[in-house]
């Protein structure tokens, strides 16, 4: 089956030109940082290999008459590490996929480029989309260093039948590793092949720009989502709220949260928690209380960590009595305080120099079976040392050591 591509964009500085011969199709390619943009194709016959060569390796001039991948059967002359990796391949993986995985595991540039390896596999094994996906899944599971290179070349194989979701996954994976340039290169490639960005792709881009600290691009991408004219979901809103949180624009993040609630869309637990933590760390107790109330209205059940963030906000704001009330309310509804919450409460009593109240709370906690953790024990020990109560310090440390053993 042939293919026709005419004058696809080129942004190359043209350091050199390669001529690529696949079947009887002559291709002129321009190099740019390891990515090739196809400039012109003249078709004289059918392309036999099934690749759409928008990408190729920068250090190999591909010529079907002179350059072929040396597909050598994997024998015993491989390293122990390679043997172990091959033995760990899924038993149910079909043979054609295992054959490619073995070649990738034992890959050496001397045999030929990776693109030639995949072309050889396509010619001999005739893979379908499910086969490509099985190989990518296994490379991802192994966290293999060639995963991204294989994934990008997969996008160009006709038998892979790439769709916009395949591009989304690669871009999202690059974004998770903060590899913004590679992600944007894949995005350009996707657009050059006629794919348009949908809501899922744009959400991934907002998340990517947010992690990279580029609020302007995140905002622009979010506006592109609005222009699609479709109902935004909690993931789309959540990604933009997280962008505002990372940029320290908490009021704008909270405004989006209210917009969601008006549409009866509620953010995920992690979004509320991130916004609450940001207010807590800045000592904005009013903002923290608003978010704490909002997450309960959204059906999110507070846990000890969330309650601890509210307590910390009040302590940072100097509202010590409100922090104590938050602790009491938490226990009243049956939430068991964690070590951080107990430490925060002890911090309040230490600030007020109220040792008797601290001991009363500790006795109540012990009666309820709550074990004092490391951070609370160390704070209590330091406090006792300041007061010169050495015996109590030894008792606290002995009790903590006993808890560790049991």
mmCIF file with all atom_site columns, C-alpha atoms in Angstrom, residues 244-376:
data_model
loop_
_atom_site.group_PDB
_atom_site.id
_atom_site.type_symbol
_atom_site.label_atom_id
_atom_site.label_alt_id
_atom_site.label_comp_id
_atom_site.label_asym_id
_atom_site.label_entity_id
_atom_site.label_seq_id
_atom_site.pdbx_PDB_ins_code
_atom_site.Cartn_x
_atom_site.Cartn_y
_atom_site.Cartn_z
_atom_site.occupancy
_atom_site.B_iso_or_equiv
_atom_site.pdbx_formal_charge
_atom_site.auth_seq_id
_atom_site.auth_comp_id
_atom_site.auth_asym_id
_atom_site.auth_atom_id
_atom_site.pdbx_PDB_model_num
ATOM 1   C CA . UNK A 1 244 ? -2.794  27.782 39.987 1.00 0.00 ? 244 UNK A CA 1
ATOM 2   C CA . UNK A 1 245 ? -1.748  26.060 43.227 1.00 0.00 ? 245 UNK A CA 1
ATOM 3   C CA . UNK A 1 246 ? 1.769   25.440 41.895 1.00 0.00 ? 246 UNK A CA 1
ATOM 4   C CA . UNK A 1 247 ? 1.968   29.076 40.787 1.00 0.00 ? 247 UNK A CA 1
ATOM 5   C CA . UNK A 1 248 ? 0.823   30.295 44.218 1.00 0.00 ? 248 UNK A CA 1
ATOM 6   C CA . UNK A 1 249 ? -2.380  31.859 42.807 1.00 0.00 ? 249 UNK A CA 1
ATOM 7   C CA . UNK A 1 250 ? -4.677  30.237 45.348 1.00 0.00 ? 250 UNK A CA 1
ATOM 8   C CA . UNK A 1 251 ? -7.554  32.694 44.911 1.00 0.00 ? 251 UNK A CA 1
ATOM 9   C CA . UNK A 1 252 ? -7.815  31.845 41.210 1.00 0.00 ? 252 UNK A CA 1
ATOM 10  C CA . UNK A 1 253 ? -7.685  28.149 41.987 1.00 0.00 ? 253 UNK A CA 1
ATOM 11  C CA . UNK A 1 254 ? -10.461 28.542 44.537 1.00 0.00 ? 254 UNK A CA 1
ATOM 12  C CA . UNK A 1 255 ? -12.512 30.557 42.029 1.00 0.00 ? 255 UNK A CA 1
ATOM 13  C CA . UNK A 1 256 ? -12.335 27.627 39.591 1.00 0.00 ? 256 UNK A CA 1
ATOM 14  C CA . UNK A 1 257 ? -13.353 25.324 42.416 1.00 0.00 ? 257 UNK A CA 1
ATOM 15  C CA . UNK A 1 258 ? -16.480 27.428 42.999 1.00 0.00 ? 258 UNK A CA 1
ATOM 16  C CA . UNK A 1 259 ? -17.228 27.429 39.262 1.00 0.00 ? 259 UNK A CA 1
ATOM 17  C CA . UNK A 1 260 ? -17.136 23.640 39.340 1.00 0.00 ? 260 UNK A CA 1
ATOM 18  C CA . UNK A 1 261 ? -19.487 23.474 42.316 1.00 0.00 ? 261 UNK A CA 1
ATOM 19  C CA . UNK A 1 262 ? -21.972 25.745 40.554 1.00 0.00 ? 262 UNK A CA 1
ATOM 20  C CA . UNK A 1 263 ? -22.050 23.183 37.748 1.00 0.00 ? 263 UNK A CA 1
ATOM 21  C CA . UNK A 1 264 ? -22.330 20.350 40.310 1.00 0.00 ? 264 UNK A CA 1
ATOM 22  C CA . UNK A 1 265 ? -18.890 19.062 39.331 1.00 0.00 ? 265 UNK A CA 1
ATOM 23  C CA . UNK A 1 266 ? -16.607 18.207 42.221 1.00 0.00 ? 266 UNK A CA 1
ATOM 24  C CA . UNK A 1 267 ? -12.837 17.967 42.164 1.00 0.00 ? 267 UNK A CA 1
ATOM 25  C CA . UNK A 1 268 ? -10.923 14.930 43.307 1.00 0.00 ? 268 UNK A CA 1
ATOM 26  C CA . UNK A 1 269 ? -9.641  14.540 46.841 1.00 0.00 ? 269 UNK A CA 1
ATOM 27  C CA . UNK A 1 270 ? -6.057  15.332 45.809 1.00 0.00 ? 270 UNK A CA 1
ATOM 28  C CA . UNK A 1 271 ? -7.083  18.728 44.377 1.00 0.00 ? 271 UNK A CA 1
ATOM 29  C CA . UNK A 1 272 ? -8.853  19.836 47.568 1.00 0.00 ? 272 UNK A CA 1
ATOM 30  C CA . UNK A 1 273 ? -5.930  18.548 49.597 1.00 0.00 ? 273 UNK A CA 1
ATOM 31  C CA . UNK A 1 274 ? -3.365  20.446 47.501 1.00 0.00 ? 274 UNK A CA 1
ATOM 32  C CA . UNK A 1 275 ? -5.299  23.709 47.809 1.00 0.00 ? 275 UNK A CA 1
ATOM 33  C CA . UNK A 1 276 ? -5.809  23.179 51.555 1.00 0.00 ? 276 UNK A CA 1
ATOM 34  C CA . UNK A 1 277 ? -2.098  22.441 52.035 1.00 0.00 ? 277 UNK A CA 1
ATOM 35  C CA . UNK A 1 278 ? -1.133  25.608 50.160 1.00 0.00 ? 278 UNK A CA 1
ATOM 36  C CA . UNK A 1 279 ? -3.410  27.730 52.361 1.00 0.00 ? 279 UNK A CA 1
ATOM 37  C CA . UNK A 1 280 ? -2.127  25.892 55.444 1.00 0.00 ? 280 UNK A CA 1
ATOM 38  C CA . UNK A 1 281 ? 1.553   26.477 54.666 1.00 0.00 ? 281 UNK A CA 1
ATOM 39  C CA . UNK A 1 282 ? 0.917   30.182 54.033 1.00 0.00 ? 282 UNK A CA 1
ATOM 40  C CA . UNK A 1 283 ? -0.965  30.547 57.329 1.00 0.00 ? 283 UNK A CA 1
ATOM 41  C CA . UNK A 1 284 ? -4.231  31.590 55.646 1.00 0.00 ? 284 UNK A CA 1
ATOM 42  C CA . UNK A 1 285 ? -6.654  30.048 58.125 1.00 0.00 ? 285 UNK A CA 1
ATOM 43  C CA . UNK A 1 286 ? -9.761  31.534 56.458 1.00 0.00 ? 286 UNK A CA 1
ATOM 44  C CA . UNK A 1 287 ? -8.811  30.073 53.095 1.00 0.00 ? 287 UNK A CA 1
ATOM 45  C CA . UNK A 1 288 ? -7.996  26.718 54.692 1.00 0.00 ? 288 UNK A CA 1
ATOM 46  C CA . UNK A 1 289 ? -11.365 26.652 56.488 1.00 0.00 ? 289 UNK A CA 1
ATOM 47  C CA . UNK A 1 290 ? -13.217 27.491 53.263 1.00 0.00 ? 290 UNK A CA 1
ATOM 48  C CA . UNK A 1 291 ? -11.547 24.622 51.406 1.00 0.00 ? 291 UNK A CA 1
ATOM 49  C CA . UNK A 1 292 ? -12.100 22.313 54.386 1.00 0.00 ? 292 UNK A CA 1
ATOM 50  C CA . UNK A 1 293 ? -15.824 23.117 54.281 1.00 0.00 ? 293 UNK A CA 1
ATOM 51  C CA . UNK A 1 294 ? -15.965 22.792 50.491 1.00 0.00 ? 294 UNK A CA 1
ATOM 52  C CA . UNK A 1 295 ? -14.413 19.333 50.404 1.00 0.00 ? 295 UNK A CA 1
ATOM 53  C CA . UNK A 1 296 ? -16.995 18.076 52.908 1.00 0.00 ? 296 UNK A CA 1
ATOM 54  C CA . UNK A 1 297 ? -19.822 19.477 50.770 1.00 0.00 ? 297 UNK A CA 1
ATOM 55  C CA . UNK A 1 298 ? -18.259 17.620 47.832 1.00 0.00 ? 298 UNK A CA 1
ATOM 56  C CA . UNK A 1 299 ? -18.563 14.355 49.754 1.00 0.00 ? 299 UNK A CA 1
ATOM 57  C CA . UNK A 1 300 ? -14.880 14.035 50.640 1.00 0.00 ? 300 UNK A CA 1
ATOM 58  C CA . UNK A 1 301 ? -14.530 12.575 54.133 1.00 0.00 ? 301 UNK A CA 1
ATOM 59  C CA . UNK A 1 302 ? -11.714 14.293 56.044 1.00 0.00 ? 302 UNK A CA 1
ATOM 60  C CA . UNK A 1 303 ? -8.955  12.116 57.457 1.00 0.00 ? 303 UNK A CA 1
ATOM 61  C CA . UNK A 1 304 ? -6.257  12.862 60.015 1.00 0.00 ? 304 UNK A CA 1
ATOM 62  C CA . UNK A 1 305 ? -3.947  14.356 57.375 1.00 0.00 ? 305 UNK A CA 1
ATOM 63  C CA . UNK A 1 306 ? -6.588  16.826 56.187 1.00 0.00 ? 306 UNK A CA 1
ATOM 64  C CA . UNK A 1 307 ? -7.478  17.770 59.758 1.00 0.00 ? 307 UNK A CA 1
ATOM 65  C CA . UNK A 1 308 ? -3.787  18.266 60.486 1.00 0.00 ? 308 UNK A CA 1
ATOM 66  C CA . UNK A 1 309 ? -3.521  20.737 57.620 1.00 0.00 ? 309 UNK A CA 1
ATOM 67  C CA . UNK A 1 310 ? -6.397  22.754 59.065 1.00 0.00 ? 310 UNK A CA 1
ATOM 68  C CA . UNK A 1 311 ? -4.776  22.710 62.513 1.00 0.00 ? 311 UNK A CA 1
ATOM 69  C CA . UNK A 1 312 ? -1.473  23.863 61.037 1.00 0.00 ? 312 UNK A CA 1
ATOM 70  C CA . UNK A 1 313 ? -3.184  26.772 59.269 1.00 0.00 ? 313 UNK A CA 1
ATOM 71  C CA . UNK A 1 314 ? -4.602  28.015 62.563 1.00 0.00 ? 314 UNK A CA 1
ATOM 72  C CA . UNK A 1 315 ? -1.259  27.608 64.349 1.00 0.00 ? 315 UNK A CA 1
ATOM 73  C CA . UNK A 1 316 ? 0.570   29.469 61.561 1.00 0.00 ? 316 UNK A CA 1
ATOM 74  C CA . UNK A 1 317 ? -2.008  32.254 61.893 1.00 0.00 ? 317 UNK A CA 1
ATOM 75  C CA . UNK A 1 318 ? -1.523  32.385 65.676 1.00 0.00 ? 318 UNK A CA 1
ATOM 76  C CA . UNK A 1 319 ? -5.072  31.128 66.358 1.00 0.00 ? 319 UNK A CA 1
ATOM 77  C CA . UNK A 1 320 ? -4.093  28.476 68.875 1.00 0.00 ? 320 UNK A CA 1
ATOM 78  C CA . UNK A 1 321 ? -7.509  27.956 70.438 1.00 0.00 ? 321 UNK A CA 1
ATOM 79  C CA . UNK A 1 322 ? -9.046  27.268 67.008 1.00 0.00 ? 322 UNK A CA 1
ATOM 80  C CA . UNK A 1 323 ? -6.358  24.635 66.397 1.00 0.00 ? 323 UNK A CA 1
ATOM 81  C CA . UNK A 1 324 ? -7.368  22.908 69.642 1.00 0.00 ? 324 UNK A CA 1
ATOM 82  C CA . UNK A 1 325 ? -11.037 23.060 68.643 1.00 0.00 ? 325 UNK A CA 1
ATOM 83  C CA . UNK A 1 326 ? -10.177 21.455 65.275 1.00 0.00 ? 326 UNK A CA 1
ATOM 84  C CA . UNK A 1 327 ? -8.417  18.641 67.150 1.00 0.00 ? 327 UNK A CA 1
ATOM 85  C CA . UNK A 1 328 ? -11.385 18.112 69.464 1.00 0.00 ? 328 UNK A CA 1
ATOM 86  C CA . UNK A 1 329 ? -13.836 18.102 66.544 1.00 0.00 ? 329 UNK A CA 1
ATOM 87  C CA . UNK A 1 330 ? -11.734 15.497 64.785 1.00 0.00 ? 330 UNK A CA 1
ATOM 88  C CA . UNK A 1 331 ? -11.867 13.164 67.781 1.00 0.00 ? 331 UNK A CA 1
ATOM 89  C CA . UNK A 1 332 ? -15.559 13.846 68.313 1.00 0.00 ? 332 UNK A CA 1
ATOM 90  C CA . UNK A 1 333 ? -16.443 12.485 64.854 1.00 0.00 ? 333 UNK A CA 1
ATOM 91  C CA . UNK A 1 334 ? -14.283 9.405  65.364 1.00 0.00 ? 334 UNK A CA 1
ATOM 92  C CA . UNK A 1 335 ? -11.157 10.320 63.382 1.00 0.00 ? 335 UNK A CA 1
ATOM 93  C CA . UNK A 1 336 ? -8.083  8.909  65.108 1.00 0.00 ? 336 UNK A CA 1
ATOM 94  C CA . UNK A 1 337 ? -5.346  11.568 65.251 1.00 0.00 ? 337 UNK A CA 1
ATOM 95  C CA . UNK A 1 338 ? -2.042  10.706 63.640 1.00 0.00 ? 338 UNK A CA 1
ATOM 96  C CA . UNK A 1 339 ? 1.388   11.612 64.979 1.00 0.00 ? 339 UNK A CA 1
ATOM 97  C CA . UNK A 1 340 ? 1.391   14.956 63.139 1.00 0.00 ? 340 UNK A CA 1
ATOM 98  C CA . UNK A 1 341 ? -1.917  16.056 64.677 1.00 0.00 ? 341 UNK A CA 1
ATOM 99  C CA . UNK A 1 342 ? -0.746  15.140 68.195 1.00 0.00 ? 342 UNK A CA 1
ATOM 100 C CA . UNK A 1 343 ? 2.541   16.987 67.590 1.00 0.00 ? 343 UNK A CA 1
ATOM 101 C CA . UNK A 1 344 ? 0.654   20.095 66.472 1.00 0.00 ? 344 UNK A CA 1
ATOM 102 C CA . UNK A 1 345 ? -1.520  19.977 69.574 1.00 0.00 ? 345 UNK A CA 1
ATOM 103 C CA . UNK A 1 346 ? 1.528   19.587 71.827 1.00 0.00 ? 346 UNK A CA 1
ATOM 104 C CA . UNK A 1 347 ? 3.108   22.544 69.998 1.00 0.00 ? 347 UNK A CA 1
ATOM 105 C CA . UNK A 1 348 ? 0.102   24.643 71.000 1.00 0.00 ? 348 UNK A CA 1
ATOM 106 C CA . UNK A 1 349 ? 0.364   23.610 74.658 1.00 0.00 ? 349 UNK A CA 1
ATOM 107 C CA . UNK A 1 350 ? 4.131   24.145 74.657 1.00 0.00 ? 350 UNK A CA 1
ATOM 108 C CA . UNK A 1 351 ? 3.644   27.644 73.253 1.00 0.00 ? 351 UNK A CA 1
ATOM 109 C CA . UNK A 1 352 ? 1.101   28.330 76.003 1.00 0.00 ? 352 UNK A CA 1
ATOM 110 C CA . UNK A 1 353 ? 3.348   26.589 78.563 1.00 0.00 ? 353 UNK A CA 1
ATOM 111 C CA . UNK A 1 354 ? 0.365   24.473 79.577 1.00 0.00 ? 354 UNK A CA 1
ATOM 112 C CA . UNK A 1 355 ? 1.973   21.176 80.639 1.00 0.00 ? 355 UNK A CA 1
ATOM 113 C CA . UNK A 1 356 ? -0.971  19.968 82.708 1.00 0.00 ? 356 UNK A CA 1
ATOM 114 C CA . UNK A 1 357 ? -3.360  20.233 79.761 1.00 0.00 ? 357 UNK A CA 1
ATOM 115 C CA . UNK A 1 358 ? -0.886  18.399 77.533 1.00 0.00 ? 358 UNK A CA 1
ATOM 116 C CA . UNK A 1 359 ? -0.614  15.548 80.037 1.00 0.00 ? 359 UNK A CA 1
ATOM 117 C CA . UNK A 1 360 ? -4.413  15.330 80.332 1.00 0.00 ? 360 UNK A CA 1
ATOM 118 C CA . UNK A 1 361 ? -4.708  14.944 76.543 1.00 0.00 ? 361 UNK A CA 1
ATOM 119 C CA . UNK A 1 362 ? -1.957  12.316 76.455 1.00 0.00 ? 362 UNK A CA 1
ATOM 120 C CA . UNK A 1 363 ? -3.708  10.313 79.165 1.00 0.00 ? 363 UNK A CA 1
ATOM 121 C CA . UNK A 1 364 ? -6.981  10.469 77.210 1.00 0.00 ? 364 UNK A CA 1
ATOM 122 C CA . UNK A 1 365 ? -5.203  9.338  74.053 1.00 0.00 ? 365 UNK A CA 1
ATOM 123 C CA . UNK A 1 366 ? -3.548  6.463  75.871 1.00 0.00 ? 366 UNK A CA 1
ATOM 124 C CA . UNK A 1 367 ? -6.920  5.413  77.283 1.00 0.00 ? 367 UNK A CA 1
ATOM 125 C CA . UNK A 1 368 ? -8.281  5.297  73.715 1.00 0.00 ? 368 UNK A CA 1
ATOM 126 C CA . UNK A 1 369 ? -5.361  3.159  72.545 1.00 0.00 ? 369 UNK A CA 1
ATOM 127 C CA . UNK A 1 370 ? -3.640  5.911  70.542 1.00 0.00 ? 370 UNK A CA 1
ATOM 128 C CA . UNK A 1 371 ? 0.122   5.313  70.467 1.00 0.00 ? 371 UNK A CA 1
ATOM 129 C CA . UNK A 1 372 ? 2.473   8.269  70.633 1.00 0.00 ? 372 UNK A CA 1
ATOM 130 C CA . UNK A 1 373 ? 4.652   8.428  67.494 1.00 0.00 ? 373 UNK A CA 1
ATOM 131 C CA . UNK A 1 374 ? 8.232   9.525  66.920 1.00 0.00 ? 374 UNK A CA 1
ATOM 132 C CA . UNK A 1 375 ? 7.640   13.226 66.228 1.00 0.00 ? 375 UNK A CA 1
ATOM 133 C CA . UNK A 1 376 ? 5.298   13.747 69.187 1.00 0.00 ? 376 UNK A CA 1
#
